[in-house]
Tab-separated table of C-alpha atoms in Angstrom:
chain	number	residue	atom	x	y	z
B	1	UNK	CA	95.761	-85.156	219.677
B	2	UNK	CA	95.299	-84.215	223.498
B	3	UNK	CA	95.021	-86.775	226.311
B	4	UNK	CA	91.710	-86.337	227.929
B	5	UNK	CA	91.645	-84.671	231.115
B	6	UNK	CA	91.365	-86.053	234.450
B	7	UNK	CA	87.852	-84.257	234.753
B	8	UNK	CA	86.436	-85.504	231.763
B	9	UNK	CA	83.866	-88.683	232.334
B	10	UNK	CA	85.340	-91.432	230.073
B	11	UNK	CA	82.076	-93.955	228.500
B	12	UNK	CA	83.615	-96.743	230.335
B	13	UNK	CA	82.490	-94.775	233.918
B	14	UNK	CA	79.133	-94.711	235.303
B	15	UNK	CA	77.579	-91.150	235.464
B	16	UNK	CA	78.144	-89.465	238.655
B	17	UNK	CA	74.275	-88.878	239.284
B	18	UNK	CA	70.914	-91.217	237.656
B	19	UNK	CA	68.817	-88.050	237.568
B	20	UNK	CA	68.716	-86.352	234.149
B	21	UNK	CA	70.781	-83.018	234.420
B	22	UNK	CA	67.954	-80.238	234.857
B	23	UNK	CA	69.110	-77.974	231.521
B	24	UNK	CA	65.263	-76.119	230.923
B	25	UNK	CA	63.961	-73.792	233.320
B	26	UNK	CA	60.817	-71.882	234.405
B	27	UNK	CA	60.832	-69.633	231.745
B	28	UNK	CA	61.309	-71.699	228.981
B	29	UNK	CA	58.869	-74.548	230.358
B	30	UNK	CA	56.074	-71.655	230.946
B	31	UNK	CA	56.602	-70.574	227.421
B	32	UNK	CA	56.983	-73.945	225.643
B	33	UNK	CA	53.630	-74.834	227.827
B	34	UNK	CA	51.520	-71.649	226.895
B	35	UNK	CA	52.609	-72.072	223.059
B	36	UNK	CA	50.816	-75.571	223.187
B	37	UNK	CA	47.570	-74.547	224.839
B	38	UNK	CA	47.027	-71.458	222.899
B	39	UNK	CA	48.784	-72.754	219.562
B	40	UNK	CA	48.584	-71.354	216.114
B	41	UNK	CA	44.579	-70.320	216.327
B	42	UNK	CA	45.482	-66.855	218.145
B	43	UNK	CA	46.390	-66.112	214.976
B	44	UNK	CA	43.652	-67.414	212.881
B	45	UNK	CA	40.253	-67.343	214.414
B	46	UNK	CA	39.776	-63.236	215.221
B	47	UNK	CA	39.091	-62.906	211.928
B	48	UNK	CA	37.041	-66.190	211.527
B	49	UNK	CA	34.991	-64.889	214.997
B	50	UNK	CA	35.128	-61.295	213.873
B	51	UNK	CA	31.119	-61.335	212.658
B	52	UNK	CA	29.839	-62.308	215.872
B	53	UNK	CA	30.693	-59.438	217.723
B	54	UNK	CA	31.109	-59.403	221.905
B	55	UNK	CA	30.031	-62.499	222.452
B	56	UNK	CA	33.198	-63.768	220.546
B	57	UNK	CA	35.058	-61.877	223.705
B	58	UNK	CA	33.407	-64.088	226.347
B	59	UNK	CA	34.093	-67.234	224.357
B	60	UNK	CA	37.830	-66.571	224.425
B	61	UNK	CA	37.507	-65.849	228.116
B	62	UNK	CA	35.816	-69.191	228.701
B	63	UNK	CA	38.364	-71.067	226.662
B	64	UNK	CA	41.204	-69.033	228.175
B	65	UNK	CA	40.071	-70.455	231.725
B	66	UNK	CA	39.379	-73.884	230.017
B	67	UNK	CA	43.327	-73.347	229.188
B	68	UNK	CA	44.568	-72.377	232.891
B	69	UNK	CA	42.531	-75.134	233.940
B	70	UNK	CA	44.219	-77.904	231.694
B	71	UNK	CA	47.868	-76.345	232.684
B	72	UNK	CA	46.778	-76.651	236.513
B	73	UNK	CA	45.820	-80.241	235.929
B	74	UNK	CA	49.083	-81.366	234.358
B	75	UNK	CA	51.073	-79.552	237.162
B	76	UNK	CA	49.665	-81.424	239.606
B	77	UNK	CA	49.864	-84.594	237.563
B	78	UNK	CA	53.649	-83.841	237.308
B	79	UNK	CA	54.111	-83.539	240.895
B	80	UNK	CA	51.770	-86.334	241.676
B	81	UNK	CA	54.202	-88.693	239.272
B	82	UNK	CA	57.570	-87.221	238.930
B	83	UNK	CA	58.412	-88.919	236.084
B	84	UNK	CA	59.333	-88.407	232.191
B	85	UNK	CA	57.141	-89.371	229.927
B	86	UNK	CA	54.142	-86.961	230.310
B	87	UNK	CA	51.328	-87.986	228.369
B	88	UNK	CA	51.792	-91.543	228.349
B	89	UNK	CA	52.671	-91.693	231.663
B	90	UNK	CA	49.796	-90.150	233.156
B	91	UNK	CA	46.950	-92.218	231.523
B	92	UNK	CA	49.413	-95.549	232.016
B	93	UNK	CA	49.714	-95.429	235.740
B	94	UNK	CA	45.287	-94.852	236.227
B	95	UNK	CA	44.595	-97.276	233.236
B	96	UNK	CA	47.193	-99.679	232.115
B	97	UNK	CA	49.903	-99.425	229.450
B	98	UNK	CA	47.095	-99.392	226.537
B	99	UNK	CA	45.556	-96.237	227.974
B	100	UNK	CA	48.769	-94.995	228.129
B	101	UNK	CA	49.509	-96.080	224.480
B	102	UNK	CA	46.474	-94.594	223.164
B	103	UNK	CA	47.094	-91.275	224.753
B	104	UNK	CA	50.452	-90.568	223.407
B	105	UNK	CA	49.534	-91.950	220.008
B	106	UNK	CA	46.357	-89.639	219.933
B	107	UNK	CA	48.694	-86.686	220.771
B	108	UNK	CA	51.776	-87.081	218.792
B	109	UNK	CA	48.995	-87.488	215.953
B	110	UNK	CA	47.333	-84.644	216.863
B	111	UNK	CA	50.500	-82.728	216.909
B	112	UNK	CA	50.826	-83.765	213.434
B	113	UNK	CA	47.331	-82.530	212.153
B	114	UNK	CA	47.917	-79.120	213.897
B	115	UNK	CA	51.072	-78.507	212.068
B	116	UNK	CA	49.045	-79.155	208.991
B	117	UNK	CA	46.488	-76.481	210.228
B	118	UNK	CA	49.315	-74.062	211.178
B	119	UNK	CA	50.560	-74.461	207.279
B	120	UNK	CA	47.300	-74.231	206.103
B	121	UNK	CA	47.083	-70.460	208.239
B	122	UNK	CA	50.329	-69.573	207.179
B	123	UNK	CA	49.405	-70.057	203.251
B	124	UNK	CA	46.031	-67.683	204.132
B	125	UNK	CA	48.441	-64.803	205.823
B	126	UNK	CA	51.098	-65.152	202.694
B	127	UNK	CA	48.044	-65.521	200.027
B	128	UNK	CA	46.873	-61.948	201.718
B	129	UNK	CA	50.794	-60.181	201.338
B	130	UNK	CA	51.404	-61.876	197.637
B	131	UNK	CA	48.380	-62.798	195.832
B	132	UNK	CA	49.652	-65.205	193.763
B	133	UNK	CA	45.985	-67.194	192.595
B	134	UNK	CA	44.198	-65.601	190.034
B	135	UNK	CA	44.653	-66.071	186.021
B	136	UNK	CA	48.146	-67.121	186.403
B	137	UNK	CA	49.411	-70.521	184.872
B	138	UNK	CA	51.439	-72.910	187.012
């Protein structure tokens, strides 16, 4: 076994800063942020939204802005309060901790139900590649 270095921070020693160490940068925020907002439905709903021809176009458009809109909003939350804790803090420093509470509850739940949905498209995509329902027995 090596002694440590003389460099190396030992647990007994405070850390030299109390700001978290920034490790995740513009690009990965941007793409980590886009990947929520637009989510597993790219995928999905062009076919569902196929039969109703242009007018399908203009309703991505409108949601697309609807999208921008929401990622302009939580930039400036983040620089109003430049804080972790996103979605609960947000709602907790306009309403009170319960608001806060009920935010990130709503959202880590919702997170939940979309990976369901996201399962439920992957299963449609793989039933299309190998059909495996039909007349076979399980």
């Amino acid at each position: 076994m090596t002694a440590p270095s003389s460099t190396e921070a030992t647990a007994s020693e405070p850390a030299a800063t109390a700001t978290p160490r920034r490790t995740f940068g513009l690009a990965a925020a941007t793409a980590l942020v886009m990947g929520n907002i637009i989510g597993g439905g790219i995928f999905a709903l062009p076919a569902a939204v196929a039969p109703y021809g242009t007018v399908s176009l203009l309703a991505f458009l409108v949601l697309s802005v609807a999208a921008v809109l929401l990622a302009l909003l939580f930039g400036r939350l983040a620089r109003r309060s430049p804080v972790t804790g996103g979605l609960y803090v947000y709602p907790r420093d306009a309403f009170g901790p319960f608001a806060g509470f009920l935010s990130a509850w709503s959202y880590w739940t919702m997170c939940w139900v979309s990976i369901a949905a996201l399962a439920v498209a992957v299963v449609g995509y793989v039933d299309v590649l190998i059909p495996l329902h039909g007349n076979h027995a399980l």
